PDB file of C-alpha atoms in Angstrom:
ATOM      1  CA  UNK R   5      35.619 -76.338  66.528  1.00 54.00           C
ATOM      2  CA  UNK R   6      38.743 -78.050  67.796  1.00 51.00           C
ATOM      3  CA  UNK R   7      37.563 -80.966  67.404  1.00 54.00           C
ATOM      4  CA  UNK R   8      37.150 -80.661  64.098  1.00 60.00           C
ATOM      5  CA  UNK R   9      39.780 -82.782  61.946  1.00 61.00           C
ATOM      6  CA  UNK R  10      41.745 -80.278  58.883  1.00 69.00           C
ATOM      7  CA  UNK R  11      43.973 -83.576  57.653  1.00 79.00           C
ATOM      8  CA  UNK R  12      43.413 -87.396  57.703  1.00 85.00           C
ATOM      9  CA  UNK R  13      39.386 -87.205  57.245  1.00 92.00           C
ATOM     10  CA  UNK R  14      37.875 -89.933  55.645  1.00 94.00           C
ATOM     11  CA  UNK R  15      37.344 -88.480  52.307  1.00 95.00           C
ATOM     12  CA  UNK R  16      40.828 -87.530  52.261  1.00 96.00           C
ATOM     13  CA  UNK R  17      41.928 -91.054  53.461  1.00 96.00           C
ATOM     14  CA  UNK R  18      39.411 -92.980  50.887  1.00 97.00           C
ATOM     15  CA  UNK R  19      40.873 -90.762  47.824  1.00 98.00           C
ATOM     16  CA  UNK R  20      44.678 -91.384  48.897  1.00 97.00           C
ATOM     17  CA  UNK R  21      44.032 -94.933  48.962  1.00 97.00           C
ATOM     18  CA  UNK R  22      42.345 -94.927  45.861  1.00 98.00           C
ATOM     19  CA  UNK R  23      45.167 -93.054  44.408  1.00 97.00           C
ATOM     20  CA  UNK R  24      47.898 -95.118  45.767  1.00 96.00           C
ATOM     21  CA  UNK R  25      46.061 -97.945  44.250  1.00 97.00           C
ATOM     22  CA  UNK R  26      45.822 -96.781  40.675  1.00 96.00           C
ATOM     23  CA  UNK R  27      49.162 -96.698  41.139  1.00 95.00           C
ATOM     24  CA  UNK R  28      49.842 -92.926  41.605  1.00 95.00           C
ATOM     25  CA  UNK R  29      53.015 -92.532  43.889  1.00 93.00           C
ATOM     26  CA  UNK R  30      55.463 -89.184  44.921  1.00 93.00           C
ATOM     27  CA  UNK R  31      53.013 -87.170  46.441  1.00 96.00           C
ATOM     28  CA  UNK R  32      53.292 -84.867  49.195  1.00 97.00           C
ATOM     29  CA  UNK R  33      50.441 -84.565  52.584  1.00 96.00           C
ATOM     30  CA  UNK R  34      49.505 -81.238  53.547  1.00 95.00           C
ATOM     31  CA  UNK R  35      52.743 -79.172  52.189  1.00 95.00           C
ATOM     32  CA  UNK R  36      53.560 -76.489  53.447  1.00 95.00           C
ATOM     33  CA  UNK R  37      55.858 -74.773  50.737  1.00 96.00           C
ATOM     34  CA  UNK R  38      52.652 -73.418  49.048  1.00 96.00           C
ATOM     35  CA  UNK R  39      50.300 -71.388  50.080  1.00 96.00           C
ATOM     36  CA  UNK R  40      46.609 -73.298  51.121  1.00 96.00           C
ATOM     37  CA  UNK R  41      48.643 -76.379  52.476  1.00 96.00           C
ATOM     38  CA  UNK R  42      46.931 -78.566  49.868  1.00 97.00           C
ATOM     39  CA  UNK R  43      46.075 -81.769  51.100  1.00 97.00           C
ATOM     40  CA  UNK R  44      47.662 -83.809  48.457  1.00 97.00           C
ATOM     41  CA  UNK R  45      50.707 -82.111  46.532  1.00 98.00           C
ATOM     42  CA  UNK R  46      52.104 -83.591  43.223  1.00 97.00           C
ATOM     43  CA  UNK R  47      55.366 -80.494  44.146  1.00 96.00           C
ATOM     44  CA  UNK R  48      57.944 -81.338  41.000  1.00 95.00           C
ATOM     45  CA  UNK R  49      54.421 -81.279  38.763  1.00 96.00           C
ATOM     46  CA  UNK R  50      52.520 -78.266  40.308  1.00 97.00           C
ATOM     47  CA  UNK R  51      49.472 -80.240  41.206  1.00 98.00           C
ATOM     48  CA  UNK R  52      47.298 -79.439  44.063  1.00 98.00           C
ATOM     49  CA  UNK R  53      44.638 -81.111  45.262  1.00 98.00           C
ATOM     50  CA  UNK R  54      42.236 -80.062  48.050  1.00 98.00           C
ATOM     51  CA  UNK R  55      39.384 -82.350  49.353  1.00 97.00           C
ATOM     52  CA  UNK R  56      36.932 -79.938  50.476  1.00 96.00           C
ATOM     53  CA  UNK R  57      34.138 -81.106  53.246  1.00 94.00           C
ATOM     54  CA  UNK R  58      30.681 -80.287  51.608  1.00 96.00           C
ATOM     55  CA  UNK R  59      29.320 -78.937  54.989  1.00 95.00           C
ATOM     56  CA  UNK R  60      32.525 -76.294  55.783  1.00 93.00           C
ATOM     57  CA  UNK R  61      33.480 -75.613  52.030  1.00 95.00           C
ATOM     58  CA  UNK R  62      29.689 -75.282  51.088  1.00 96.00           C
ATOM     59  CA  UNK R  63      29.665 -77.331  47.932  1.00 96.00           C
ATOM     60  CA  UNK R  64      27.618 -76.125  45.086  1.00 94.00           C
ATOM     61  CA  UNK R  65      25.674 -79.233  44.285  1.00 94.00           C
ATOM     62  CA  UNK R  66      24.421 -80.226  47.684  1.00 94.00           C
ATOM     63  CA  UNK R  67      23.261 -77.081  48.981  1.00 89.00           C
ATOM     64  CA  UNK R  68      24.006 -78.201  52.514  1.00 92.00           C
ATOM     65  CA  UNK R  69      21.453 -75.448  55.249  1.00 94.00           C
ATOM     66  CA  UNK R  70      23.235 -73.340  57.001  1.00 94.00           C
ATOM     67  CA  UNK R  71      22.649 -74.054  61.095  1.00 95.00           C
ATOM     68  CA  UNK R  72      19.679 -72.651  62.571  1.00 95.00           C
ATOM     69  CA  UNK R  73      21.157 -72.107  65.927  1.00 95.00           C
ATOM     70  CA  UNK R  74      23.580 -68.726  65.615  1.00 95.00           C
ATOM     71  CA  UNK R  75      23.020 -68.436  61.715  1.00 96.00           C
ATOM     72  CA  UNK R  76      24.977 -65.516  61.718  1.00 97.00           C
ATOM     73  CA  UNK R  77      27.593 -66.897  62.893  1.00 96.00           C
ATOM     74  CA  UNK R  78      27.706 -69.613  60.590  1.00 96.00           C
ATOM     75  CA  UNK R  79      27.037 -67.410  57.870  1.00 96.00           C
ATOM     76  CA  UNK R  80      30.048 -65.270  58.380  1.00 97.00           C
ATOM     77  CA  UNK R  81      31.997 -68.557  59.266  1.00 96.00           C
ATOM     78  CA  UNK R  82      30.967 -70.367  56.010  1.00 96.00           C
ATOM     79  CA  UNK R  83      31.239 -67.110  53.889  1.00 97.00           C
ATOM     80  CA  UNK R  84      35.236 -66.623  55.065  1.00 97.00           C
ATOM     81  CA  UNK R  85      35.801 -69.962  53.879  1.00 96.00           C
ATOM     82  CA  UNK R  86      34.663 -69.372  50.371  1.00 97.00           C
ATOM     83  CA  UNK R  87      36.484 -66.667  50.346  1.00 97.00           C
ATOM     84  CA  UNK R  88      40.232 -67.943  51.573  1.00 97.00           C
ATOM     85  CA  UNK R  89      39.177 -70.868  49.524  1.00 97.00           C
ATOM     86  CA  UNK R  90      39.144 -68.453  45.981  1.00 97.00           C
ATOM     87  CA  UNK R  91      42.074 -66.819  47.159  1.00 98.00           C
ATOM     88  CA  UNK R  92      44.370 -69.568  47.486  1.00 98.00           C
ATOM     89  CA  UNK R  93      42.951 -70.920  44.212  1.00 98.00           C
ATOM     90  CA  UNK R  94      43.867 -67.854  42.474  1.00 98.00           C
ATOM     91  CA  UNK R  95      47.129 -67.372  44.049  1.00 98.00           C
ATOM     92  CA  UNK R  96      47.744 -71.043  43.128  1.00 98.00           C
ATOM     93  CA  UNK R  97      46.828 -70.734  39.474  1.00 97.00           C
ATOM     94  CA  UNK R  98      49.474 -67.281  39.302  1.00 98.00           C
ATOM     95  CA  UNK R  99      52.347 -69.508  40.232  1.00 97.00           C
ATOM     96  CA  UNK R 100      51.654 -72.217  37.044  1.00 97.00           C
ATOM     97  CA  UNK R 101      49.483 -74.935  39.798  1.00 98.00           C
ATOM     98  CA  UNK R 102      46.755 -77.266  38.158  1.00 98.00           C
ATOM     99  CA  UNK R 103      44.452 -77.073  41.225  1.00 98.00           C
ATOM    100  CA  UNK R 104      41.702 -79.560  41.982  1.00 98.00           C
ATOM    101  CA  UNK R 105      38.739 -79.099  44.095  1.00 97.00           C
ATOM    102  CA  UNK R 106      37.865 -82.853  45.240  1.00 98.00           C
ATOM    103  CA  UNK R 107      33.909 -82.407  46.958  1.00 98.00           C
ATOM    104  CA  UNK R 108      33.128 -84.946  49.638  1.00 97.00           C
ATOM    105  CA  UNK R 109      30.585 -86.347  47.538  1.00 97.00           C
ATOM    106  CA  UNK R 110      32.625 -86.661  44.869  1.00 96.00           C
ATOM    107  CA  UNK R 111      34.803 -89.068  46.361  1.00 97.00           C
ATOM    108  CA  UNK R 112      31.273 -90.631  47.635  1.00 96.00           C
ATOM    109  CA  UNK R 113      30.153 -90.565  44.383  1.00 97.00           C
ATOM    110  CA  UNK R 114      32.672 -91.210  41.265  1.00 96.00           C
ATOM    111  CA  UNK R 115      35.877 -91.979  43.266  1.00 97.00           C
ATOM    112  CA  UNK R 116      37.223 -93.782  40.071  1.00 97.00           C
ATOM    113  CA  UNK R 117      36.591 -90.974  37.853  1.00 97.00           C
ATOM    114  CA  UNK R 118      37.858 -88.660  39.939  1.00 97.00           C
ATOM    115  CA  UNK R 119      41.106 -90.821  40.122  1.00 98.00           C
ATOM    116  CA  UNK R 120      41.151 -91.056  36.716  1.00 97.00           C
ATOM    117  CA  UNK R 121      41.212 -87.507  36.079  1.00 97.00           C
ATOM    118  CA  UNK R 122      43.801 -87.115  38.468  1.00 97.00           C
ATOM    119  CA  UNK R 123      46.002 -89.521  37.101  1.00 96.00           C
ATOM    120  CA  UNK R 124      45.710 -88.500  33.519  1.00 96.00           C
ATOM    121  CA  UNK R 125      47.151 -85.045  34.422  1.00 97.00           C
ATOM    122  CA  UNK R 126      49.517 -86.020  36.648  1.00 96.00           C
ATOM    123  CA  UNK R 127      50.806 -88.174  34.103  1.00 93.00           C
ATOM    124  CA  UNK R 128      50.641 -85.522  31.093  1.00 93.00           C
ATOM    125  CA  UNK R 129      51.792 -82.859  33.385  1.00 88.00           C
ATOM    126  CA  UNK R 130      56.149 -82.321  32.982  1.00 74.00           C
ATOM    127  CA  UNK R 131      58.692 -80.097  33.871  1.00 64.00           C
TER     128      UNK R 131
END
């Protein structure tokens, strides 16, 4: 499980430079002023944005099988997850944070709409 990368992955990587490139600037990298450590933080606009791995964050859409080998295990793991993952999300959204949930295959997927909603309320978003 150490070996397992929390920051710099490639999804995170491909959105950031797609971000950068629509022109999107001011961002912070895993911040630490808030709880969850969002991955990308927009801090003077509230905007979180967490790229979630499809496999560890079980995404919804592609129903990813648990392990075979130690199922429990992974069950527990994967079910812990989901559950810090709400948590933060709803501790976010108490203290006034638009919060996105970026999937892996999302950014696989529709990168540029993904961007564009991004930008759009990062952009209509003020202080």
């Amino acid at each position: 499980m150490k070996l397992v990368k929390s920051a710099n992955t490639k999804p995170e990587l491909s959105l950031r430079k797609a971000l950068w490139d629509s022109g999107l600037r001011g961002y912070r990298l895993n911040w630490k002023n808030v709880i969850g450590k969002p991955d990308i933080a927009f801090t003077k606009k509230k905007i979180a944005i967490f790229v979630h791995g499809c496999f560890w964050h079980r995404c919804p859409r592609c129903k990813r099988p648990i392990p075979k080998s130690n199922f429990e295990y992974w069950k527990d793991k994967f079910k812990k997850n989901i559950s810090r993952d709400k948590r933060t999300f709803l501790e976010l959204k108490k203290q006034k944070w638009i919060v996105f949930i970026v999937w892996e295959c999302d950014i696989k997927n529709s990168l540029k709409k993904t961007v564009n909603k991004i930008n759009r309320t990062v952009k209509r978003r003020s202080f």
